[in-house]
Amino acid sequence: MTDQQRLEHHSIFEYLYRDAGNFKTYGALLLTGYTPDADANVRACLEWGDQFVAEQVGVPVLCPEHWESVGEGPSDLDHAFHEFVGLRPATSQELNLPHAGSLQTLVARMQAARGRWDVTLSPNCDE
């Protein structure tokens, strides 16, 4: 497989955790597969157009890194949602990221959660 073919078969899922104080921690997943309509398919599933519960769809939670970067542990500023930034083809440098599964599987998980996001799966939820 050529480098160009490898790039065409991988995508990057970009997301972040933003606490109520607007402090942000970014994350990215390398996924197998790419289709131009995948970004819109994911967005159609999200709460308020960009919010999802990471624990519900198997996306790594960014809270531990977030707390480390802001220098404190969980607080009243924390909540259950992560924010979807975008989905795009991977660059050649990003092919070195750890593989996080297939785009098809992640989109299917998002579609299954659409309209049924369960904030109680997050330890940041008081419900």
mmCIF file with all atom_site columns, C-alpha atoms in Angstrom:
data_model
loop_
_atom_site.group_PDB
_atom_site.id
_atom_site.type_symbol
_atom_site.label_atom_id
_atom_site.label_alt_id
_atom_site.label_comp_id
_atom_site.label_asym_id
_atom_site.label_entity_id
_atom_site.label_seq_id
_atom_site.pdbx_PDB_ins_code
_atom_site.Cartn_x
_atom_site.Cartn_y
_atom_site.Cartn_z
_atom_site.occupancy
_atom_site.B_iso_or_equiv
_atom_site.pdbx_formal_charge
_atom_site.auth_seq_id
_atom_site.auth_comp_id
_atom_site.auth_asym_id
_atom_site.auth_atom_id
_atom_site.pdbx_PDB_model_num
ATOM 1   C CA . MET A 1 1   ? 0.000   0.000  0.000  1.00 0.00 ? 1   MET A CA 1
ATOM 2   C CA . THR A 1 2   ? 1.359   3.427  -0.922 1.00 0.00 ? 2   THR A CA 1
ATOM 3   C CA . ASP A 1 3   ? 1.566   6.284  1.574  1.00 0.00 ? 3   ASP A CA 1
ATOM 4   C CA . GLN A 1 4   ? -1.277  8.048  -0.257 1.00 0.00 ? 4   GLN A CA 1
ATOM 5   C CA . GLN A 1 5   ? -3.482  4.949  -0.010 1.00 0.00 ? 5   GLN A CA 1
ATOM 6   C CA . ARG A 1 6   ? -2.704  4.653  3.705  1.00 0.00 ? 6   ARG A CA 1
ATOM 7   C CA . LEU A 1 7   ? -3.740  8.295  4.206  1.00 0.00 ? 7   LEU A CA 1
ATOM 8   C CA . GLU A 1 8   ? -7.001  7.737  2.331  1.00 0.00 ? 8   GLU A CA 1
ATOM 9   C CA . HIS A 1 9   ? -7.857  4.878  4.681  1.00 0.00 ? 9   HIS A CA 1
ATOM 10  C CA . HIS A 1 10  ? -7.459  6.747  7.982  1.00 0.00 ? 10  HIS A CA 1
ATOM 11  C CA . SER A 1 11  ? -9.207  9.618  9.682  1.00 0.00 ? 11  SER A CA 1
ATOM 12  C CA . ILE A 1 12  ? -8.688  11.793 12.733 1.00 0.00 ? 12  ILE A CA 1
ATOM 13  C CA . PHE A 1 13  ? -11.521 12.326 15.224 1.00 0.00 ? 13  PHE A CA 1
ATOM 14  C CA . GLU A 1 14  ? -10.760 15.613 17.011 1.00 0.00 ? 14  GLU A CA 1
ATOM 15  C CA . TYR A 1 15  ? -12.493 16.425 20.266 1.00 0.00 ? 15  TYR A CA 1
ATOM 16  C CA . LEU A 1 16  ? -12.033 18.319 23.508 1.00 0.00 ? 16  LEU A CA 1
ATOM 17  C CA . TYR A 1 17  ? -13.172 18.623 27.075 1.00 0.00 ? 17  TYR A CA 1
ATOM 18  C CA . ARG A 1 18  ? -14.190 22.165 28.031 1.00 0.00 ? 18  ARG A CA 1
ATOM 19  C CA . ASP A 1 19  ? -15.128 22.799 31.641 1.00 0.00 ? 19  ASP A CA 1
ATOM 20  C CA . ALA A 1 20  ? -17.641 25.450 32.704 1.00 0.00 ? 20  ALA A CA 1
ATOM 21  C CA . GLY A 1 21  ? -14.745 27.880 33.203 1.00 0.00 ? 21  GLY A CA 1
ATOM 22  C CA . ASN A 1 22  ? -13.906 27.503 29.472 1.00 0.00 ? 22  ASN A CA 1
ATOM 23  C CA . PHE A 1 23  ? -10.591 25.712 30.155 1.00 0.00 ? 23  PHE A CA 1
ATOM 24  C CA . LYS A 1 24  ? -9.969  23.228 27.321 1.00 0.00 ? 24  LYS A CA 1
ATOM 25  C CA . THR A 1 25  ? -8.080  19.971 26.854 1.00 0.00 ? 25  THR A CA 1
ATOM 26  C CA . TYR A 1 26  ? -7.800  18.560 23.326 1.00 0.00 ? 26  TYR A CA 1
ATOM 27  C CA . GLY A 1 27  ? -7.704  14.970 22.099 1.00 0.00 ? 27  GLY A CA 1
ATOM 28  C CA . ALA A 1 28  ? -7.469  13.125 18.783 1.00 0.00 ? 28  ALA A CA 1
ATOM 29  C CA . LEU A 1 29  ? -8.115  9.538  17.719 1.00 0.00 ? 29  LEU A CA 1
ATOM 30  C CA . LEU A 1 30  ? -6.663  7.768  14.682 1.00 0.00 ? 30  LEU A CA 1
ATOM 31  C CA . LEU A 1 31  ? -9.403  5.698  13.061 1.00 0.00 ? 31  LEU A CA 1
ATOM 32  C CA . THR A 1 32  ? -9.392  3.289  10.145 1.00 0.00 ? 32  THR A CA 1
ATOM 33  C CA . GLY A 1 33  ? -11.581 4.486  7.306  1.00 0.00 ? 33  GLY A CA 1
ATOM 34  C CA . TYR A 1 34  ? -12.672 7.835  5.947  1.00 0.00 ? 34  TYR A CA 1
ATOM 35  C CA . THR A 1 35  ? -15.742 9.104  4.138  1.00 0.00 ? 35  THR A CA 1
ATOM 36  C CA . PRO A 1 36  ? -16.461 12.771 3.389  1.00 0.00 ? 36  PRO A CA 1
ATOM 37  C CA . ASP A 1 37  ? -19.956 12.555 4.923  1.00 0.00 ? 37  ASP A CA 1
ATOM 38  C CA . ALA A 1 38  ? -18.792 11.056 8.243  1.00 0.00 ? 38  ALA A CA 1
ATOM 39  C CA . ASP A 1 39  ? -18.383 14.466 9.926  1.00 0.00 ? 39  ASP A CA 1
ATOM 40  C CA . ALA A 1 40  ? -22.004 15.393 9.142  1.00 0.00 ? 40  ALA A CA 1
ATOM 41  C CA . ASN A 1 41  ? -23.197 11.924 10.199 1.00 0.00 ? 41  ASN A CA 1
ATOM 42  C CA . VAL A 1 42  ? -21.509 12.340 13.589 1.00 0.00 ? 42  VAL A CA 1
ATOM 43  C CA . ARG A 1 43  ? -22.794 15.906 14.075 1.00 0.00 ? 43  ARG A CA 1
ATOM 44  C CA . ALA A 1 44  ? -26.364 14.760 13.400 1.00 0.00 ? 44  ALA A CA 1
ATOM 45  C CA . CYS A 1 45  ? -26.116 12.504 16.462 1.00 0.00 ? 45  CYS A CA 1
ATOM 46  C CA . LEU A 1 46  ? -24.758 14.993 18.970 1.00 0.00 ? 46  LEU A CA 1
ATOM 47  C CA . GLU A 1 47  ? -26.466 16.961 21.707 1.00 0.00 ? 47  GLU A CA 1
ATOM 48  C CA . TRP A 1 48  ? -26.589 20.681 20.838 1.00 0.00 ? 48  TRP A CA 1
ATOM 49  C CA . GLY A 1 49  ? -24.699 19.934 17.608 1.00 0.00 ? 49  GLY A CA 1
ATOM 50  C CA . ASP A 1 50  ? -21.334 19.101 19.175 1.00 0.00 ? 50  ASP A CA 1
ATOM 51  C CA . GLN A 1 51  ? -21.688 17.461 22.628 1.00 0.00 ? 51  GLN A CA 1
ATOM 52  C CA . PHE A 1 52  ? -21.365 13.753 23.464 1.00 0.00 ? 52  PHE A CA 1
ATOM 53  C CA . VAL A 1 53  ? -20.769 11.496 26.467 1.00 0.00 ? 53  VAL A CA 1
ATOM 54  C CA . ALA A 1 54  ? -17.356 9.915  25.822 1.00 0.00 ? 54  ALA A CA 1
ATOM 55  C CA . GLU A 1 55  ? -17.993 6.953  28.129 1.00 0.00 ? 55  GLU A CA 1
ATOM 56  C CA . GLN A 1 56  ? -21.094 6.008  26.132 1.00 0.00 ? 56  GLN A CA 1
ATOM 57  C CA . VAL A 1 57  ? -19.338 5.658  22.767 1.00 0.00 ? 57  VAL A CA 1
ATOM 58  C CA . GLY A 1 58  ? -15.926 4.327  23.814 1.00 0.00 ? 58  GLY A CA 1
ATOM 59  C CA . VAL A 1 59  ? -13.985 7.550  23.258 1.00 0.00 ? 59  VAL A CA 1
ATOM 60  C CA . PRO A 1 60  ? -11.163 8.078  25.783 1.00 0.00 ? 60  PRO A CA 1
ATOM 61  C CA . VAL A 1 61  ? -12.175 10.544 28.482 1.00 0.00 ? 61  VAL A CA 1
ATOM 62  C CA . LEU A 1 62  ? -9.972  13.656 28.642 1.00 0.00 ? 62  LEU A CA 1
ATOM 63  C CA . CYS A 1 63  ? -10.815 14.640 32.238 1.00 0.00 ? 63  CYS A CA 1
ATOM 64  C CA . PRO A 1 64  ? -7.656  13.231 33.924 1.00 0.00 ? 64  PRO A CA 1
ATOM 65  C CA . GLU A 1 65  ? -5.423  15.156 31.479 1.00 0.00 ? 65  GLU A CA 1
ATOM 66  C CA . HIS A 1 66  ? -7.644  18.200 31.921 1.00 0.00 ? 66  HIS A CA 1
ATOM 67  C CA . TRP A 1 67  ? -7.362  18.162 35.703 1.00 0.00 ? 67  TRP A CA 1
ATOM 68  C CA . GLU A 1 68  ? -3.595  17.762 35.448 1.00 0.00 ? 68  GLU A CA 1
ATOM 69  C CA . SER A 1 69  ? -3.300  20.700 33.042 1.00 0.00 ? 69  SER A CA 1
ATOM 70  C CA . VAL A 1 70  ? -5.420  23.030 35.199 1.00 0.00 ? 70  VAL A CA 1
ATOM 71  C CA . GLY A 1 71  ? -3.654  21.907 38.368 1.00 0.00 ? 71  GLY A CA 1
ATOM 72  C CA . GLU A 1 72  ? -6.644  20.635 40.305 1.00 0.00 ? 72  GLU A CA 1
ATOM 73  C CA . GLY A 1 73  ? -8.992  17.687 40.557 1.00 0.00 ? 73  GLY A CA 1
ATOM 74  C CA . PRO A 1 74  ? -12.704 17.453 39.841 1.00 0.00 ? 74  PRO A CA 1
ATOM 75  C CA . SER A 1 75  ? -14.689 20.572 40.707 1.00 0.00 ? 75  SER A CA 1
ATOM 76  C CA . ASP A 1 76  ? -18.078 22.216 40.258 1.00 0.00 ? 76  ASP A CA 1
ATOM 77  C CA . LEU A 1 77  ? -16.865 23.323 36.810 1.00 0.00 ? 77  LEU A CA 1
ATOM 78  C CA . ASP A 1 78  ? -16.897 19.744 35.489 1.00 0.00 ? 78  ASP A CA 1
ATOM 79  C CA . HIS A 1 79  ? -19.736 18.086 33.585 1.00 0.00 ? 79  HIS A CA 1
ATOM 80  C CA . ALA A 1 80  ? -20.479 14.930 31.586 1.00 0.00 ? 80  ALA A CA 1
ATOM 81  C CA . PHE A 1 81  ? -20.010 16.163 28.016 1.00 0.00 ? 81  PHE A CA 1
ATOM 82  C CA . HIS A 1 82  ? -17.046 16.224 25.648 1.00 0.00 ? 82  HIS A CA 1
ATOM 83  C CA . GLU A 1 83  ? -17.126 18.380 22.513 1.00 0.00 ? 83  GLU A CA 1
ATOM 84  C CA . PHE A 1 84  ? -16.709 17.129 18.941 1.00 0.00 ? 84  PHE A CA 1
ATOM 85  C CA . VAL A 1 85  ? -14.346 19.363 16.945 1.00 0.00 ? 85  VAL A CA 1
ATOM 86  C CA . GLY A 1 86  ? -14.257 17.547 13.622 1.00 0.00 ? 86  GLY A CA 1
ATOM 87  C CA . LEU A 1 87  ? -13.421 14.527 11.551 1.00 0.00 ? 87  LEU A CA 1
ATOM 88  C CA . ARG A 1 88  ? -10.864 14.741 8.752  1.00 0.00 ? 88  ARG A CA 1
ATOM 89  C CA . PRO A 1 89  ? -8.386  12.642 6.783  1.00 0.00 ? 89  PRO A CA 1
ATOM 90  C CA . ALA A 1 90  ? -5.198  11.771 8.683  1.00 0.00 ? 90  ALA A CA 1
ATOM 91  C CA . THR A 1 91  ? -1.867  13.326 7.734  1.00 0.00 ? 91  THR A CA 1
ATOM 92  C CA . SER A 1 92  ? 1.224   11.172 7.243  1.00 0.00 ? 92  SER A CA 1
ATOM 93  C CA . GLN A 1 93  ? 2.576   12.272 10.656 1.00 0.00 ? 93  GLN A CA 1
ATOM 94  C CA . GLU A 1 94  ? -0.681  11.276 12.372 1.00 0.00 ? 94  GLU A CA 1
ATOM 95  C CA . LEU A 1 95  ? -0.443  7.698  11.135 1.00 0.00 ? 95  LEU A CA 1
ATOM 96  C CA . ASN A 1 96  ? 1.964   7.203  14.065 1.00 0.00 ? 96  ASN A CA 1
ATOM 97  C CA . LEU A 1 97  ? -0.798  7.868  16.630 1.00 0.00 ? 97  LEU A CA 1
ATOM 98  C CA . PRO A 1 98  ? -2.181  4.832  18.458 1.00 0.00 ? 98  PRO A CA 1
ATOM 99  C CA . HIS A 1 99  ? -4.957  3.192  16.457 1.00 0.00 ? 99  HIS A CA 1
ATOM 100 C CA . ALA A 1 100 ? -8.371  3.666  18.102 1.00 0.00 ? 100 ALA A CA 1
ATOM 101 C CA . GLY A 1 101 ? -10.602 1.407  16.008 1.00 0.00 ? 101 GLY A CA 1
ATOM 102 C CA . SER A 1 102 ? -12.696 2.004  12.932 1.00 0.00 ? 102 SER A CA 1
ATOM 103 C CA . LEU A 1 103 ? -14.603 5.076  11.860 1.00 0.00 ? 103 LEU A CA 1
ATOM 104 C CA . GLN A 1 104 ? -17.555 2.872  10.949 1.00 0.00 ? 104 GLN A CA 1
ATOM 105 C CA . THR A 1 105 ? -17.769 1.498  14.502 1.00 0.00 ? 105 THR A CA 1
ATOM 106 C CA . LEU A 1 106 ? -17.538 4.946  16.093 1.00 0.00 ? 106 LEU A CA 1
ATOM 107 C CA . VAL A 1 107 ? -20.230 6.370  13.791 1.00 0.00 ? 107 VAL A CA 1
ATOM 108 C CA . ALA A 1 108 ? -22.480 3.390  14.621 1.00 0.00 ? 108 ALA A CA 1
ATOM 109 C CA . ARG A 1 109 ? -21.994 4.024  18.361 1.00 0.00 ? 109 ARG A CA 1
ATOM 110 C CA . MET A 1 110 ? -22.839 7.702  17.898 1.00 0.00 ? 110 MET A CA 1
ATOM 111 C CA . GLN A 1 111 ? -25.962 6.790  15.928 1.00 0.00 ? 111 GLN A CA 1
ATOM 112 C CA . ALA A 1 112 ? -27.046 4.357  18.651 1.00 0.00 ? 112 ALA A CA 1
ATOM 113 C CA . ALA A 1 113 ? -26.682 7.106  21.287 1.00 0.00 ? 113 ALA A CA 1
ATOM 114 C CA . ARG A 1 114 ? -28.476 9.790  19.255 1.00 0.00 ? 114 ARG A CA 1
ATOM 115 C CA . GLY A 1 115 ? -31.203 11.351 21.375 1.00 0.00 ? 115 GLY A CA 1
ATOM 116 C CA . ARG A 1 116 ? -30.295 9.058  24.275 1.00 0.00 ? 116 ARG A CA 1
ATOM 117 C CA . TRP A 1 117 ? -27.094 10.515 25.698 1.00 0.00 ? 117 TRP A CA 1
ATOM 118 C CA . ASP A 1 118 ? -26.684 9.131  29.216 1.00 0.00 ? 118 ASP A CA 1
ATOM 119 C CA . VAL A 1 119 ? -24.842 11.635 31.402 1.00 0.00 ? 119 VAL A CA 1
ATOM 120 C CA . THR A 1 120 ? -24.983 9.221  34.355 1.00 0.00 ? 120 THR A CA 1
ATOM 121 C CA . LEU A 1 121 ? -22.186 7.219  32.702 1.00 0.00 ? 121 LEU A CA 1
ATOM 122 C CA . SER A 1 122 ? -19.799 10.059 33.543 1.00 0.00 ? 122 SER A CA 1
ATOM 123 C CA . PRO A 1 123 ? -18.380 10.353 37.055 1.00 0.00 ? 123 PRO A CA 1
ATOM 124 C CA . ASN A 1 124 ? -18.796 14.132 36.607 1.00 0.00 ? 124 ASN A CA 1
ATOM 125 C CA . CYS A 1 125 ? -22.579 13.790 36.745 1.00 0.00 ? 125 CYS A CA 1
ATOM 126 C CA . ASP A 1 126 ? -24.423 14.318 40.022 1.00 0.00 ? 126 ASP A CA 1
ATOM 127 C CA . GLU A 1 127 ? -27.714 12.856 38.772 1.00 0.00 ? 127 GLU A CA 1
#
